[in-house]
Coordinates of C-alpha atoms in Angstrom, one line a residue:
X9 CA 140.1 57.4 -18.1
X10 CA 137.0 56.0 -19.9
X11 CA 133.9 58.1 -20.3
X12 CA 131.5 58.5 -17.8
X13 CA 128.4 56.1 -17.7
X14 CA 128.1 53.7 -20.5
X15 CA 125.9 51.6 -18.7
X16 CA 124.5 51.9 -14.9
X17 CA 126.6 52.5 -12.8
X18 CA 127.2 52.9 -9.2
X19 CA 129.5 56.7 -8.3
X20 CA 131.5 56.6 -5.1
X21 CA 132.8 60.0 -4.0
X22 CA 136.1 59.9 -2.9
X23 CA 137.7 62.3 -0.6
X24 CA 142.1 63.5 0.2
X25 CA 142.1 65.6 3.2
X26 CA 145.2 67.7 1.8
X27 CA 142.9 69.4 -1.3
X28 CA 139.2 67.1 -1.7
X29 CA 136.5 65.0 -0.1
X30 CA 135.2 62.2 -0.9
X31 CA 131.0 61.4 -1.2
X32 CA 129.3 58.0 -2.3
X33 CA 127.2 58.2 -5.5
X34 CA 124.0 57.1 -7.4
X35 CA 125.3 58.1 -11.4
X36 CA 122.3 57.1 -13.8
X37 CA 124.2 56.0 -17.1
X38 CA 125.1 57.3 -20.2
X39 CA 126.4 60.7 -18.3
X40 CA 128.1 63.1 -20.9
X41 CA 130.8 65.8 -19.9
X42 CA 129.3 68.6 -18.1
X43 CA 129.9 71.5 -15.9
X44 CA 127.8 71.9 -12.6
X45 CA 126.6 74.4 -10.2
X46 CA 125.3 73.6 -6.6
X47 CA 122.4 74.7 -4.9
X48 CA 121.9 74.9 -1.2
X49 CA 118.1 75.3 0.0
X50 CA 118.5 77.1 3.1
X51 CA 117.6 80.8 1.3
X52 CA 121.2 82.6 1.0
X53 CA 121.1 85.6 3.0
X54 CA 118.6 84.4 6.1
X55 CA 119.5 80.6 7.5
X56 CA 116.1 81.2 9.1
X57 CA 114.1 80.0 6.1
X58 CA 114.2 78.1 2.8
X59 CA 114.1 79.4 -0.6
X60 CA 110.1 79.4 -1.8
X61 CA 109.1 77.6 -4.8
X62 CA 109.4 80.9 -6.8
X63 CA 113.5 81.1 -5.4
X64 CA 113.5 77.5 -6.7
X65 CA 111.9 77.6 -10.2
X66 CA 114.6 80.6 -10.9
X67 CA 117.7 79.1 -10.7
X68 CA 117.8 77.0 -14.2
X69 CA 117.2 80.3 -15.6
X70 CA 119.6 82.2 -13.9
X71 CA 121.8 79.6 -14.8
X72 CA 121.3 79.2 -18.1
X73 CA 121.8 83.2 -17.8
X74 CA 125.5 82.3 -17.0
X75 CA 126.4 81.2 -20.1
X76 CA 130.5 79.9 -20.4
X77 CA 131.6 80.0 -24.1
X78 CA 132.4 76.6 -25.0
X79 CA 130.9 74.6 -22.3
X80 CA 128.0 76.0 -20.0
X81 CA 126.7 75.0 -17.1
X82 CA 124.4 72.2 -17.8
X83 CA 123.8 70.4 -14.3
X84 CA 122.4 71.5 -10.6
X85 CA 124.1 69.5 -7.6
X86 CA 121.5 69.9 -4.7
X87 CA 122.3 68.7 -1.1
X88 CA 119.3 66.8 -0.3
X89 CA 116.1 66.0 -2.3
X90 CA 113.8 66.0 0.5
X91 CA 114.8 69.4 2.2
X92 CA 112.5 72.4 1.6
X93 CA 111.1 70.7 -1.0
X94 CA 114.0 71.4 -3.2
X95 CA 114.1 69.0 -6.3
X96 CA 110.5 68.6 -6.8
X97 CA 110.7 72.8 -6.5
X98 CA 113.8 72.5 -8.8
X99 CA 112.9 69.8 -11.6
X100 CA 110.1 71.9 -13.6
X101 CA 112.1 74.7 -14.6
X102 CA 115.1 72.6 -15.0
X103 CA 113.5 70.4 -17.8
X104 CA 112.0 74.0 -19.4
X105 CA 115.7 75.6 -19.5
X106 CA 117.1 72.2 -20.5
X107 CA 119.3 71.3 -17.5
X108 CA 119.9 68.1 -16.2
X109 CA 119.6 67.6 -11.5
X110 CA 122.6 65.7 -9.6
X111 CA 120.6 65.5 -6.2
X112 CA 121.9 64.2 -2.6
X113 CA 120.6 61.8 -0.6
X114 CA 121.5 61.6 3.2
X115 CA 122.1 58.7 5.2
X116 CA 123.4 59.6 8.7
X117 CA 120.1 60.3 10.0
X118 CA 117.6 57.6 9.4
X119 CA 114.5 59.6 9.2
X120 CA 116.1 62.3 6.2
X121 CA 117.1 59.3 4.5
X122 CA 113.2 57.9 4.2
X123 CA 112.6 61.2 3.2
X124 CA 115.2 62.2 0.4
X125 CA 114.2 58.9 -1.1
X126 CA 110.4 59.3 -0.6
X127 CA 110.7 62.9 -2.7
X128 CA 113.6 61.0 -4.8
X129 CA 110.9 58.8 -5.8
X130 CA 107.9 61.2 -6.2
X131 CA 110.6 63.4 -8.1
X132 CA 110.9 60.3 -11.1
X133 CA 107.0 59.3 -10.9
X134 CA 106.0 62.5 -11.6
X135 CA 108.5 63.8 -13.8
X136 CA 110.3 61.4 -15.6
X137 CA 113.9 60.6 -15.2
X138 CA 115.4 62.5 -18.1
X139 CA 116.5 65.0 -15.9
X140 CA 118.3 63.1 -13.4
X141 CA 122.3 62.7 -14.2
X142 CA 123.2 61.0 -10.8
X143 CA 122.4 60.6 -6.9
X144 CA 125.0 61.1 -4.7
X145 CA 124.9 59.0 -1.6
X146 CA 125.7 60.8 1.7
X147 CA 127.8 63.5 2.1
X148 CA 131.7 63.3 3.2
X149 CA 130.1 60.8 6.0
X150 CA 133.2 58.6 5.7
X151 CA 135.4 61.4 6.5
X152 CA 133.6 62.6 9.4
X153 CA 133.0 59.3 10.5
X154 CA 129.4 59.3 10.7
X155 CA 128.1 56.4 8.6
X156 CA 130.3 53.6 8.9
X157 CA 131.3 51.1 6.0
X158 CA 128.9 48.7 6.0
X159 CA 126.0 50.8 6.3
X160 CA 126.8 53.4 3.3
X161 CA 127.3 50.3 1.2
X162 CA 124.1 49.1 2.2
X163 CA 122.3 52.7 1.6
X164 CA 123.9 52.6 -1.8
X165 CA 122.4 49.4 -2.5
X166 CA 119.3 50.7 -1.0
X167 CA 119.4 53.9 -3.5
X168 CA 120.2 51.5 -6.5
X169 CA 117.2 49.4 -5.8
X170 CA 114.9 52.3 -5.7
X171 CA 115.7 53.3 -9.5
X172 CA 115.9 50.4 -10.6
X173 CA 112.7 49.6 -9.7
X174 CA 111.3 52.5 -11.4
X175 CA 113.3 51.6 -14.3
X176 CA 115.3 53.9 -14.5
X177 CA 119.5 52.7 -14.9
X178 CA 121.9 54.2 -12.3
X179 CA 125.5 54.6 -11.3
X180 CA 126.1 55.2 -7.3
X181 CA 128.8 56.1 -5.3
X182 CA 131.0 56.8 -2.1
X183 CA 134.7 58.8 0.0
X184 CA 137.7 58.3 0.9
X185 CA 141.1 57.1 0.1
X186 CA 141.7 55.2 3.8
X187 CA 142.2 51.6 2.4
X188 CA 139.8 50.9 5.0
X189 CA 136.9 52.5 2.8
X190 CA 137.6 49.7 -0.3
X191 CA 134.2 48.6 -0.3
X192 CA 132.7 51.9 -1.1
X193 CA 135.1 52.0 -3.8
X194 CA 134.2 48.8 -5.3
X195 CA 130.6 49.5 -5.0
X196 CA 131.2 52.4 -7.2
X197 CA 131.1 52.7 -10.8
X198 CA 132.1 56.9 -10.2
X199 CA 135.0 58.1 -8.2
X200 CA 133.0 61.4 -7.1
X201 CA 135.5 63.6 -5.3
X202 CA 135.3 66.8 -4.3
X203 CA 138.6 68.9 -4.2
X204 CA 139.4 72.0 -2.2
X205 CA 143.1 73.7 -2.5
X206 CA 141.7 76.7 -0.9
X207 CA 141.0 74.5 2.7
X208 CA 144.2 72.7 2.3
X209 CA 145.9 76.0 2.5
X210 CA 147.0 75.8 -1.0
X211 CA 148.3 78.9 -2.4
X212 CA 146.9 80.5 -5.7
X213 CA 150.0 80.0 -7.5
X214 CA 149.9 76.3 -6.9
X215 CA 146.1 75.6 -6.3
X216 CA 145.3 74.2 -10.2
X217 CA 148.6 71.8 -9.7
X218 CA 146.6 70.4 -6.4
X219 CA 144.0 69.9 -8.2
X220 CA 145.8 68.2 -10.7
X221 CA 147.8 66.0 -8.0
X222 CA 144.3 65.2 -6.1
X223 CA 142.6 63.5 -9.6
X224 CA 146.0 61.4 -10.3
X225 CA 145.7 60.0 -6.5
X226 CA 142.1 59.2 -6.6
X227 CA 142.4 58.3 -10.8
X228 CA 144.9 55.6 -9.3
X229 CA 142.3 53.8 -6.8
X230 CA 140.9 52.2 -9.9
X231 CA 141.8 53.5 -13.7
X232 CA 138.7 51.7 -14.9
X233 CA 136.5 53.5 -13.2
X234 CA 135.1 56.9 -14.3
X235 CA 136.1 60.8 -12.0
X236 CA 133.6 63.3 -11.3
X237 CA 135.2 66.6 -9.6
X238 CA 132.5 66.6 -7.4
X239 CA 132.8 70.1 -5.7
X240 CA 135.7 72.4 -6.3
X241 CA 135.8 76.5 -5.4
X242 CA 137.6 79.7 -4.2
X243 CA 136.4 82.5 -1.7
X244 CA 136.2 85.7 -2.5
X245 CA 135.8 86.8 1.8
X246 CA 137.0 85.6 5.0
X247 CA 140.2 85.2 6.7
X248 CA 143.2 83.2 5.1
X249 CA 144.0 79.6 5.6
X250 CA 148.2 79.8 5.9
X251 CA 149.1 80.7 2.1
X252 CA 145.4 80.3 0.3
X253 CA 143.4 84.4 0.3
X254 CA 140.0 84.4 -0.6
X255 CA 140.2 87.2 -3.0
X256 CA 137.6 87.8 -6.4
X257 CA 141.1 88.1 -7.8
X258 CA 142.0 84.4 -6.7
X259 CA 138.5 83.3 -7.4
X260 CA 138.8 84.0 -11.0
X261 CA 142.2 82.7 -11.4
X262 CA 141.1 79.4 -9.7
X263 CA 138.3 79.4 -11.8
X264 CA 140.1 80.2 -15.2
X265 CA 143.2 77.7 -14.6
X266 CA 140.5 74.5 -13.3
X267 CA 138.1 75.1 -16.0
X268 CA 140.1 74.9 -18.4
X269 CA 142.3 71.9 -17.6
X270 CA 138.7 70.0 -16.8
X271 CA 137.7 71.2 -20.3
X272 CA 140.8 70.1 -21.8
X273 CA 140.9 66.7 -20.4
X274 CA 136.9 66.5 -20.6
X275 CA 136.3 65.8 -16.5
X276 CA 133.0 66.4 -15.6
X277 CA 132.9 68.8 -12.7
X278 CA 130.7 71.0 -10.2
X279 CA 131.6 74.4 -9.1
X280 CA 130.9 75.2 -5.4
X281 CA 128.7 77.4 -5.5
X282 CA 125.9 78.7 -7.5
X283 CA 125.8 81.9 -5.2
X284 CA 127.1 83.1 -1.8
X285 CA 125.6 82.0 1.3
X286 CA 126.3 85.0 3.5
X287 CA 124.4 83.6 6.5
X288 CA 126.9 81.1 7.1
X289 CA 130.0 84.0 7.4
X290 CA 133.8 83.9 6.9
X291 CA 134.8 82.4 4.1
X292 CA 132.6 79.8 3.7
X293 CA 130.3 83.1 2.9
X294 CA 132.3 83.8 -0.4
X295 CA 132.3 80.8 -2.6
X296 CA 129.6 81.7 -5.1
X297 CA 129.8 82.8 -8.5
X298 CA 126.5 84.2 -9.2
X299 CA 124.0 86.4 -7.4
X300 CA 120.5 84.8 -8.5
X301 CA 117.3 84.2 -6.4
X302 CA 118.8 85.9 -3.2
X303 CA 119.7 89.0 -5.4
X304 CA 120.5 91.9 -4.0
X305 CA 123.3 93.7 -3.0
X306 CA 124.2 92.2 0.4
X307 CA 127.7 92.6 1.8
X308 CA 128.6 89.1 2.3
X309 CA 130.6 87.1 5.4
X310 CA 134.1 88.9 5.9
X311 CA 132.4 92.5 5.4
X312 CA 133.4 92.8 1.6
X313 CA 131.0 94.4 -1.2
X314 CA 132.9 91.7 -3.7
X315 CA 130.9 89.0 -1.7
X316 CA 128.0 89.5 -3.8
X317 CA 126.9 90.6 -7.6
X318 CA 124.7 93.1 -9.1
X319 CA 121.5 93.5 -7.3
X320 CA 118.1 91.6 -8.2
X321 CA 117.4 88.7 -10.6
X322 CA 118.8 88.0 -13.7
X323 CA 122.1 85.4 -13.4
X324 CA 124.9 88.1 -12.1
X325 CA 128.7 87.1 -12.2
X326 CA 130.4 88.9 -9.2
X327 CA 130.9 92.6 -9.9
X328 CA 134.5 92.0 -8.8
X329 CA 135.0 90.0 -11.6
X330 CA 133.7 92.8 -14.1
X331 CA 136.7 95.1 -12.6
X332 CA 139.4 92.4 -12.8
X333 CA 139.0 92.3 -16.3
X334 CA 141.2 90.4 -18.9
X335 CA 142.9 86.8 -17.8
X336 CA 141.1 84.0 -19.7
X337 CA 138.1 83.5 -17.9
X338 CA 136.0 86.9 -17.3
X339 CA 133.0 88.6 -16.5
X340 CA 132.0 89.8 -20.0
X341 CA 128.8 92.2 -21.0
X342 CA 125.5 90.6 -22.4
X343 CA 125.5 90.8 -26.5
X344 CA 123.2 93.9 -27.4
X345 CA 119.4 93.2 -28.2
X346 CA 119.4 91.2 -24.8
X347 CA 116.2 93.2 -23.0
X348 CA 115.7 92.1 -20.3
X349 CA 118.9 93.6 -18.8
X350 CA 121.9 94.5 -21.5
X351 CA 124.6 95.0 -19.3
X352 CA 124.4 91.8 -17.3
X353 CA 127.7 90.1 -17.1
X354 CA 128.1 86.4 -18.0
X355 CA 131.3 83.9 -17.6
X356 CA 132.8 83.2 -21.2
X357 CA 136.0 80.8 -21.1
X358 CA 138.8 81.3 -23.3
X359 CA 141.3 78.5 -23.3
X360 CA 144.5 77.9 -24.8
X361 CA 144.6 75.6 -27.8

């Protein structure tokens, strides 16, 4: 597999049923390794609002907060560009903490699309391009069957054309292994896919080997071509899906045994999610890692205290993970002479050699 964006590129997410999803993709090039984080905008723990600026501008830090020995988080995967004004809330406090913005651009509904490219575009005019990795283009639409072919070719085109034009290079992309999705393929310089063992009903025990099993299927569609996991996770709530449990337990064993084989190959990847979304309930509730801007300590979708971290603002790893202890990934305490809060708990990886 040959490193990711040496020149523009266009990304196409790509999508198995059995453990991942596949989503189309605008990469800009020259895209190093690096771990991201996604950000929904709806405000975590009431679906009635979206996050405020303030929410917004906190996140990079909080992020940064979070800091993995050997390879932090370094990108934020938003959903949309347009919706509650989240990458041109986003974008100024990414390029202060130094971290780089894969944004989402939709294309089933006509209207969000003139508007995710509209704020895509007022995004690069106002701020540069430096922070911008990648655009993804649509979101598992080829797996619901909501955008056919043709059209999320076109919209890729469509996205391409837009950077280009403000000079900036780019690398888009698409879903799917269904032979019948090729052309997204070919108009992809990224295989973006996102991979879930936990929905596939994957046990623990063999969760990091589906992983494993999904990037050889979709690495196979086209060796030239670069892999992005695009979205990968583990609840800590909700019911069970026939042998996968959403545990904190499970969560940081999924976490420990993927980041490390992603490290170890160098895969760039991004971790659904930067923090739980409890308005949304079950286990969907329990995929984050962090409690940031919707701080506090909420019990989260499935009725379990693990859902969330520490109260308030300051880049929390799960409590949970603090009481697991040991493994290779953990929840470890902040070094001392850091005063703005000494015990928070950040994620430090540990890998084998």
């Amino acid at each position: 597999m040959k490193p990711l964006g040496l020149r523009p590129a266009v990304v196409a997410v790509l999508s198995l049923m059995v453990a991942s999803r596949i989503i189309p993709v605008v990469a800009l090039g020259n895209v190093p390794f690096f771990t991201a984080v996604s950000l929904g905008a709806i405000h975590p723990t009431d679906s009635s609002r979206c996050r405020n600026f303030l929410e917004f501008a906190r996140v990079p830090q909080t992020i940064r907060n979070v800091w993995q020995s050997g390879h932090p988080f370094t990108v934020l995967h938003l959903y949309s560009t347009w919706e509650c004004d989240s990458l041109l809330s986003v974008v100024p406090a990414a390029k202060l903490y130094d971290l780089k913005i894969w944004p989402t651009v939709f294309v089933h509904d006509l209207a969000w699309f003139e508007r995710d490219m509209a704020s895509l575009r007022q995004a690069v005019e106002k701020h540069g391009s430096d922070w911008l990795v990648g655009v993804s283009v649509g979101n598992e639409d080829l797996r619901k069957g909501t955008v056919a072919v043709d059209v999320l070719v076109k919209k890729i085109g469509e996205v391409r054309g837009l950077l280009r034009e403000m000079g900036v290079g780019v690398a888009v992309g698409p879903q799917l292994l269904d032979p019948a999705n090729r052309a997204v393929v070919d108009a992809s310089d990224v295989l973006w896919t996102t991979v879930y063992p936990f929905h596939a009903g994957v046990a623990i025990e063999g969760a990091a080997v589906a992983l494993q099993q999904s990037f050889s299927k979709i690495a196979a569609l086209d060796p030239s071509k670069p892999i992005v996991i695009g979205e990968t996770g583990w609840p800590t709530v909700g019911a069970s899906f026939h042998g996968a449990i959403p545990s904190p337990q499970n969560q940081q064993t999924y976490y420990t045994q993927a980041s490390c084989w992603l490290q170890g190959l160098q895969i760039s990847s991004s971790w659904f999610e930067y923090e739980d979304e409890v308005w949304k309930g079950g286990s969907e509730a329990g995929f984050g890692i962090v409690v940031g801007t919707g701080g506090g300590s909420a019990t989260g979708g499935g009725g379990s205290s693990n859902s969330w971290g520490y109260g308030g603002y300051g880049g929390y790893v799960k409590r949970a993970w603090e009481r697991i202890g040991g493994g290779s990934v953990r929840a470890v305490k902040a070094a001392r002479g850091v005063e703005d809060d000494p015990g928070r708990l950040r994620i430090d990886v540990s890998c084998p050699a």
